[in-house]
GROMACS .gro file of C-alpha atoms in nm:
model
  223
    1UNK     CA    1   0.608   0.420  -5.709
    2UNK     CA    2   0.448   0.597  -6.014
    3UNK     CA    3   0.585   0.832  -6.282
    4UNK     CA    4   0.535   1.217  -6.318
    5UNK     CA    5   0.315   1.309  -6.616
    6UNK     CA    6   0.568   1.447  -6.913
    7UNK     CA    7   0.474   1.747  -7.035
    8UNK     CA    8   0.629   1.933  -7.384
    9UNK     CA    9   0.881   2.160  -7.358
   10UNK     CA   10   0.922   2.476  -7.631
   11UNK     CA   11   1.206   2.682  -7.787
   12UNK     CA   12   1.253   2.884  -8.090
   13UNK     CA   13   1.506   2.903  -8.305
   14UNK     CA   14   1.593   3.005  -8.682
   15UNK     CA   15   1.812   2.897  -8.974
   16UNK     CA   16   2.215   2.921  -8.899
   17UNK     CA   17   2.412   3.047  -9.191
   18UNK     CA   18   2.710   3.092  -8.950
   19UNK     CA   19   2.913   2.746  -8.986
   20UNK     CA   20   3.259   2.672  -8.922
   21UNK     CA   21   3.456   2.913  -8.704
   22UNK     CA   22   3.193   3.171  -8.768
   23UNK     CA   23   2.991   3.003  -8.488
   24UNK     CA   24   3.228   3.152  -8.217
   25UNK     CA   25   3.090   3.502  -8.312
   26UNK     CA   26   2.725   3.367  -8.264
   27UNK     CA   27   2.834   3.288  -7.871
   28UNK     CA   28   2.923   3.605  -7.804
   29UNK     CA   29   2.659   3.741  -7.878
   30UNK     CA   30   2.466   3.486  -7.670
   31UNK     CA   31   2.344   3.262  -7.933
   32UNK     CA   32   2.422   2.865  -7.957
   33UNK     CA   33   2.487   2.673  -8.228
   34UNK     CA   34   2.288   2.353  -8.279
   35UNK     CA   35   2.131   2.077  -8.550
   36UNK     CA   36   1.827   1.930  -8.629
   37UNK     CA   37   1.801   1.596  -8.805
   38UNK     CA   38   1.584   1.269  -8.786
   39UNK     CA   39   1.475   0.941  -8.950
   40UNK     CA   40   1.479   1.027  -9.351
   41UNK     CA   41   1.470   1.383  -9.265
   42UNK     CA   42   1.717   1.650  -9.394
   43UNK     CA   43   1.962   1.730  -9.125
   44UNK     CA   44   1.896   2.153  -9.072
   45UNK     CA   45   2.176   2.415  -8.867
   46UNK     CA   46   1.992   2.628  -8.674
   47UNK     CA   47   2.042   2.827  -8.382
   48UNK     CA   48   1.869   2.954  -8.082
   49UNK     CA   49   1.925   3.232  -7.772
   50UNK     CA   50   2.146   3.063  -7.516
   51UNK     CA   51   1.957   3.209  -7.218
   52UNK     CA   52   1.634   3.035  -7.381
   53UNK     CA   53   1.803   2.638  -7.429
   54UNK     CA   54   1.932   2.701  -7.027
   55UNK     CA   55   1.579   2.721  -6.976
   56UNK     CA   56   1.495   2.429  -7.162
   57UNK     CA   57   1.759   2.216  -7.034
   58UNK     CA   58   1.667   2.336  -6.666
   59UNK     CA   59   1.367   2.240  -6.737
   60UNK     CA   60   1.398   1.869  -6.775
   61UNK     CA   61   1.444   1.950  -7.203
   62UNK     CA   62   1.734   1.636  -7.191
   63UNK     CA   63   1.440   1.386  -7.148
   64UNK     CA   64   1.109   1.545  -7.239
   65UNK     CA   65   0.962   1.623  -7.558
   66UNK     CA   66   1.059   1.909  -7.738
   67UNK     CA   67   0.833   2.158  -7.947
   68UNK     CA   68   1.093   2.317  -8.145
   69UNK     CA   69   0.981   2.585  -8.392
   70UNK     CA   70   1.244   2.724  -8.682
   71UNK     CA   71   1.110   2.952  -8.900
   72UNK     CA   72   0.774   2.925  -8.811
   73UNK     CA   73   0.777   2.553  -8.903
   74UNK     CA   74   0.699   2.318  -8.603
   75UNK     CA   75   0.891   1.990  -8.524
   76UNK     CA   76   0.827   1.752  -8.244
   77UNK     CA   77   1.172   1.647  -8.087
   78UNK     CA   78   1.413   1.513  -7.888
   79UNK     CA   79   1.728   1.636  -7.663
   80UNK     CA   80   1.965   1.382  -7.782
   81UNK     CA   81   2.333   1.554  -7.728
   82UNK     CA   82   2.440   1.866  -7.583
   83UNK     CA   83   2.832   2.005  -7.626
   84UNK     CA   84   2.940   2.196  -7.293
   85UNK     CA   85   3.264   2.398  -7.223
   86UNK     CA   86   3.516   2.216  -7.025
   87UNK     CA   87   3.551   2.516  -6.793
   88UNK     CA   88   3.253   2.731  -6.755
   89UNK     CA   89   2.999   2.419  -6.845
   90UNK     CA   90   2.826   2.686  -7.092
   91UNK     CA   91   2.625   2.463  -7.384
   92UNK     CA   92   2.824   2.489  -7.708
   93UNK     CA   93   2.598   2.290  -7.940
   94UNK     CA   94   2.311   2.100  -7.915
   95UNK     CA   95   2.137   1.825  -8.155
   96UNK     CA   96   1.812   1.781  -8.155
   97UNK     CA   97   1.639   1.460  -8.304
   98UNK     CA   98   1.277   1.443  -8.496
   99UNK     CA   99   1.027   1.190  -8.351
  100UNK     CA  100   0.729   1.044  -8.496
  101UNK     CA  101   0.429   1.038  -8.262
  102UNK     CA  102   0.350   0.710  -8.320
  103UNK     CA  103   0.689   0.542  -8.323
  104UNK     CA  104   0.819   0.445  -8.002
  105UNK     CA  105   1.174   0.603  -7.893
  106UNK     CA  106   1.476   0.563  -7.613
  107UNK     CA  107   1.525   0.845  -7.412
  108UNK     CA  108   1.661   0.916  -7.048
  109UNK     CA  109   1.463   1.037  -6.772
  110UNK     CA  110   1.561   1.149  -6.408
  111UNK     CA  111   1.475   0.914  -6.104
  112UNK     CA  112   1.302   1.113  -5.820
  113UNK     CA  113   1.318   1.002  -5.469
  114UNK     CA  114   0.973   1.021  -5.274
  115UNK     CA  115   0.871   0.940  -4.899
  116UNK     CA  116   1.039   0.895  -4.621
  117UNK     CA  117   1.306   0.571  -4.553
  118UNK     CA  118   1.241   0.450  -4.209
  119UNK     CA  119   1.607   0.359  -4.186
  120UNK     CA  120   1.709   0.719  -4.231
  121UNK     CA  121   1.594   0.744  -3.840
  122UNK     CA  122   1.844   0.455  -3.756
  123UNK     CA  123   2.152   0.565  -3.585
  124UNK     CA  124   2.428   0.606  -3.804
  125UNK     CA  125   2.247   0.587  -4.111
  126UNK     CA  126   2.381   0.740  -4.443
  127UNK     CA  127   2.095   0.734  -4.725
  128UNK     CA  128   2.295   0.769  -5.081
  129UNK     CA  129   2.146   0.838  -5.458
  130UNK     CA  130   2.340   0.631  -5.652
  131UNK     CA  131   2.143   0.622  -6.001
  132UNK     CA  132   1.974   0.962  -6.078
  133UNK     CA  133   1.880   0.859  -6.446
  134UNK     CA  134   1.719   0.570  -6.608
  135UNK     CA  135   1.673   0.470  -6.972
  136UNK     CA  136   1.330   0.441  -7.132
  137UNK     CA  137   1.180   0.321  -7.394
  138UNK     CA  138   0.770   0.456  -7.490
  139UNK     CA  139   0.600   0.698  -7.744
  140UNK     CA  140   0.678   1.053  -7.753
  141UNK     CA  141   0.390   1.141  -7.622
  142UNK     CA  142   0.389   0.903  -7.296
  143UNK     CA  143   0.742   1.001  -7.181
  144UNK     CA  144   0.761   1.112  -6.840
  145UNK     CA  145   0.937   1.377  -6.673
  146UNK     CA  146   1.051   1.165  -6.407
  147UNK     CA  147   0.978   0.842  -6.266
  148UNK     CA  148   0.991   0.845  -5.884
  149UNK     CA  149   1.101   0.576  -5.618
  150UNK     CA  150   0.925   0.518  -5.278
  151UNK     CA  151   1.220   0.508  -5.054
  152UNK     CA  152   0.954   0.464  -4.750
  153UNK     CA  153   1.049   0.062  -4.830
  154UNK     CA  154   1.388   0.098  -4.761
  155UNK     CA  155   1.381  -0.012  -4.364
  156UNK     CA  156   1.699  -0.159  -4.240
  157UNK     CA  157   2.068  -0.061  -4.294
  158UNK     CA  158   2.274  -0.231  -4.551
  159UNK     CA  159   1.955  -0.279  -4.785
  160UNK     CA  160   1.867  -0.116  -5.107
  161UNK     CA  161   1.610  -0.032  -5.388
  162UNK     CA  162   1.682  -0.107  -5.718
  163UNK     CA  163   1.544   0.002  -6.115
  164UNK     CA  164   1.304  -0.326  -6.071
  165UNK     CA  165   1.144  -0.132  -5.766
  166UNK     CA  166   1.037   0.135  -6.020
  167UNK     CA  167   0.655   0.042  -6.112
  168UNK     CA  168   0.653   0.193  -6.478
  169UNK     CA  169   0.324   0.328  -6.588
  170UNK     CA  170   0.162   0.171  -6.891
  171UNK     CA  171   0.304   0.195  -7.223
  172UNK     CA  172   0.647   0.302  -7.059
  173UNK     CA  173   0.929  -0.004  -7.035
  174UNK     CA  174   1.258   0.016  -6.857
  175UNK     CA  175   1.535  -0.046  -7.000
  176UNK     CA  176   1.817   0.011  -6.739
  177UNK     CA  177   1.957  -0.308  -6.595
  178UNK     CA  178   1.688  -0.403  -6.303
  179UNK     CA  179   1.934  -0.486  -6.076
  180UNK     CA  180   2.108  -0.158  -6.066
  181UNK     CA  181   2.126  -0.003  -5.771
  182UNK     CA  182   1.911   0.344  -5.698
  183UNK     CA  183   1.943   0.386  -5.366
  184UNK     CA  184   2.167   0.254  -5.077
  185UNK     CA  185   2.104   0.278  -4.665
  186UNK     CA  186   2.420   0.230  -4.478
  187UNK     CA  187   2.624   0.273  -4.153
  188UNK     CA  188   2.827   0.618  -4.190
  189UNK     CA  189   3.202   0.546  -4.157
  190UNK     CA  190   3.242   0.614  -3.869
  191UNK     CA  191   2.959   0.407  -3.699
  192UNK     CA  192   3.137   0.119  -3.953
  193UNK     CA  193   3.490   0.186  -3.850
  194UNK     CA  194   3.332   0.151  -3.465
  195UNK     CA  195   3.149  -0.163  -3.517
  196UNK     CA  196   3.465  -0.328  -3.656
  197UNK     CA  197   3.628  -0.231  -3.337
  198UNK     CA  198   3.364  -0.356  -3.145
  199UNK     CA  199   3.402  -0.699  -3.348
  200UNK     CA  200   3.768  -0.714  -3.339
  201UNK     CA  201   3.744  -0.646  -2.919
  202UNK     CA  202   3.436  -0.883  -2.890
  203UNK     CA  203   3.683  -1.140  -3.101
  204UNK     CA  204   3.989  -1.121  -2.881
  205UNK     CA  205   3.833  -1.126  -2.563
  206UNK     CA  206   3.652  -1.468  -2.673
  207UNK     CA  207   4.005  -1.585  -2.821
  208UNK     CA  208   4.170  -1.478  -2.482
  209UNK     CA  209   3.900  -1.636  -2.281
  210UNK     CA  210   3.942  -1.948  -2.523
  211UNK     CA  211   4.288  -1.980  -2.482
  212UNK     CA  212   4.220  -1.913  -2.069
  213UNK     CA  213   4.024  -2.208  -2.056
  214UNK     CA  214   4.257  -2.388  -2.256
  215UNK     CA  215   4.505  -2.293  -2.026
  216UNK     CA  216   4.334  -2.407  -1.767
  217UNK     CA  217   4.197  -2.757  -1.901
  218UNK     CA  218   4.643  -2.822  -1.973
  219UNK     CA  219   4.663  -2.755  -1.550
  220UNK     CA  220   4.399  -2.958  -1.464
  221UNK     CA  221   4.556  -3.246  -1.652
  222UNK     CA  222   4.915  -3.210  -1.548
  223UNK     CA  223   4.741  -3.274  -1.138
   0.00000   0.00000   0.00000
């Protein structure tokens, strides 16, 4: 159970004058809106090729650093919000947040699922990824990509793994509640809805067999 090594993530971009309703003009031409601000820093509109922050958000850019040029002028950053269209899910706006190397920061990174979960093989088994994202807390410069779960200890149905299973690497603290579930083995719903059947038969033919030999005890008396 390690974590993948983070690696920095690029895009370009260049002053906005656009503001306002202007910005829809900027979309059309295939150009997003978005703002750069940070800890006593002045907050700067800028604006960068959509095809470019698809790229960037593809490629993990919601929890990795981000080397974000504007004008030539370099800025180490952060993800932190991205606006989507309620329809087509096309980014709208994005903020992106300044960092100092040697001040720690919160961010989110994705949980990866690796090996193979010996109750997978069981019959009836459903495996399900409940938590695909947890939130960290290290320098800029140690956040991961991904941190990754060894689901090769998850054995027997009806047993999970949870954000305490995740072995952080050093410098890197957790800060999603440990006992929140990340992944779950269980009977499908069928191979449940059968096994209560099962019970409920196995329970009536002990109550009828109870109530036989109760039967039978009351006629052995009356003689």
């Amino acid at each position: 159970m390690t974590s993948t090594n983070g690696t920095t993530l690029t895009l370009e971009g260049e002053r906005r004058e656009a503001l306002g309703r202007h910005v829809k003009a900027l979309r059309r031409e295939g150009i997003t809106p978005a703002n750069l601000y940070g800890r006593g820093a002045e907050s700067v509109s800028f604006q960068a090729e959509s095809r470019a922050l698809d790229r960037l958000v593809t490629d993990g850019g919601r929890g990795s650093l981000v080397e974000l040029t504007i004008d030539g002028e370099k800025h180490q950053t952060l993800l932190r919000t991205l606006q989507r269209h309620p329809v087509t899910r096309a980014i709208m706006h994005a903020d992106f947040y300044i960092v100092e190397m040697n001040r720690a920061v919160q961010t989110t990174v994705p949980v990866h699922l690796v090996g193979d979960a010996p109750a997978a093989r069981l019959p009836g088994a459903v495996i399900t990824h409940l938590t695909h994202e947890v939130t960290i807390e290290c320098l800029p410069a140690n956040i991961p990509s991904a941190m990754e779960l060894d689901v090769s200890e998850l054995e027997e149905l009806e047993t999970a793994l949870y954000v305490s299973d995740i072995a952080a690497p050093e410098g890197v603290e957790v800060l999603t509640d440990g006992e929140t579930i990340i992944v779950r083995a269980t009977h499908s719903r069928v191979t449940a809805a059968m096994a209560a059947e099962d019970a409920e038969a196995e329970a009536e033919l002990e109550e009828g067999a109870a109530e036989a030999a109760a039967s039978a005890e009351e006629s052995s008396g009356d003689e």
